[in-house]
Amino acid sequence: MFDKILIANRGEIALRVIRACREMGIASVAVHSTADADAMHVRMADETICIGPAPSTDSYLSVAAIISACEVSGAQAIHPGYGFLSENARFVQAVEDHGLTFIGPSAAHISEMGDKITAKETAKALGIPVVPGSEGGVATLEEAKIIGAEFGYPVIIKATAGGGGRGMKVAKSEAEMERAFQTARAESKAAFGNDEVYIEKYLQKPRHIEVQVFGDGQGGGVHLGERDCSLQRRHQKVFEEAPGPSISAEERAEIGSICANAIARMGYSGAGTIEFLYEDGGFYFIEMNTRLQVEHPVTEAIFGQDLVREQIRVAAGMPLSFRQEDLEINGHAIEVRINAEKLPNFSPSPGRISQYHAPGGLGVRMDSALYDGYRIPPYYDSLIGKLIVHGRDRTEALARLNRALGELIVDGVDTTIPLFGALLQEPDIHSGNYTIHWLEKWLEAGGVDR
Ligand code: ADP
């Protein structure tokens, strides 16, 4: 096992990793930009190193600065958290070239899932169901129209290099194809320097269902069920739950074993998430994230497993500490993402926290790097906390969420906390009846102002 781990991240996820290290008796090294000198992860780690100025390109995204920090501190392994360098194959290669261990999959597995056409082809070859669509890239408008006619409208044109919902356009009919095709290519060129696009059938009322997987790197793999993350704004998740309210035990076992077998065959190592759109009982692969997800705590809650500890163990060459048959779902968990943003437009709201009080009690977990007097810097993601509740069933989890939100105090900046109070008034949230379009439609109808 490692003696010392460097955490190449900040905020709540850096604390999350420090906590796992401490329970495992491993020393932690925090890195930080000059803007984060007073951050909680810097206060909580065993050692700290300043790696550069405020802009993340010069600090949290600087491969050279992070590898030097690792060498100076004597850490043997790097945990990347999520975002920043967590899915950067070049970084992983550099880590390995310096004789250090990356806590995550190999550079080759990250690259394979980084390009969307390759990811889809790999998924298909591994027996994972995918959205019907073009075989690979589509170069001309004529070809695009042939595919539109073959699969039937509406279709979605997506950037091969895509991410963050950019470079995606829907064509509802052949008449809309020319515009959608050219716009998707132009957007993709501008955002990613690559205008290759591919085409898929556009699903009209899907849910977002993602399967948590773990590979031991030796040809073994397990799944830890699914999360439903359908409540999204601009493709950003805001409310996540496990298990998925629309998924039956049979469906879970079936898609779960397809995913577990796939990662076993890949020889995948560590945590991963296979994301699907789910409609009318069918699962359709959209992408795989080769890292820990923001919403991993809902899975931890229902399985009673520490996924970060497991990541560290697997990276150190140890076997998985659970077998598929040991994993049993207990109750229901919900996470809400609290952002420093002003409603109803979700505009960033950095600033000083005048008062912070975290909720507590049975089944309540608050993952946050806030403290009284903390100044949220304007340079990074607006996520400032995750409130996770766990109950014996979904009804209890929702009641607990309502109770915990009532205890939570974040004063001094605007936050998305009122959004969740408003959502809890909605019958659709209580019945679990929502698709990936529900939240946007509700917001457009003034849901949050009511
Ligand atoms: P990105 O990596 O840019 O986030 P994804 O492929 O993960 O792109 O898709 C992001 C979102 O776009 C999905 O969660 C879904 O809301 C929508 N989407 C993508 N593909 C389809 C499709 N074939 N049909 C309907 N919606 C889709």
PDB file of C-alpha atoms in Angstrom, residues 55 96 264 284 301 404:
ATOM      1  CA  PRO A  55      -6.095  30.242 -13.458  1.00  0.00           C
ATOM      2  CA  GLU A  96       3.494   6.495 -15.352  1.00  0.00           C
ATOM      3  CA  ALA A 264     -13.716  -7.407 -17.214  1.00  0.00           C
ATOM      4  CA  TYR A 284     -28.626   2.982 -25.187  1.00  0.00           C
ATOM      5  CA  ALA A 301     -24.912   4.969   0.577  1.00  0.00           C
ATOM      6  CA  ALA A 404     -31.991  18.332   5.905  1.00  0.00           C
TER       7      ALA A 404
END
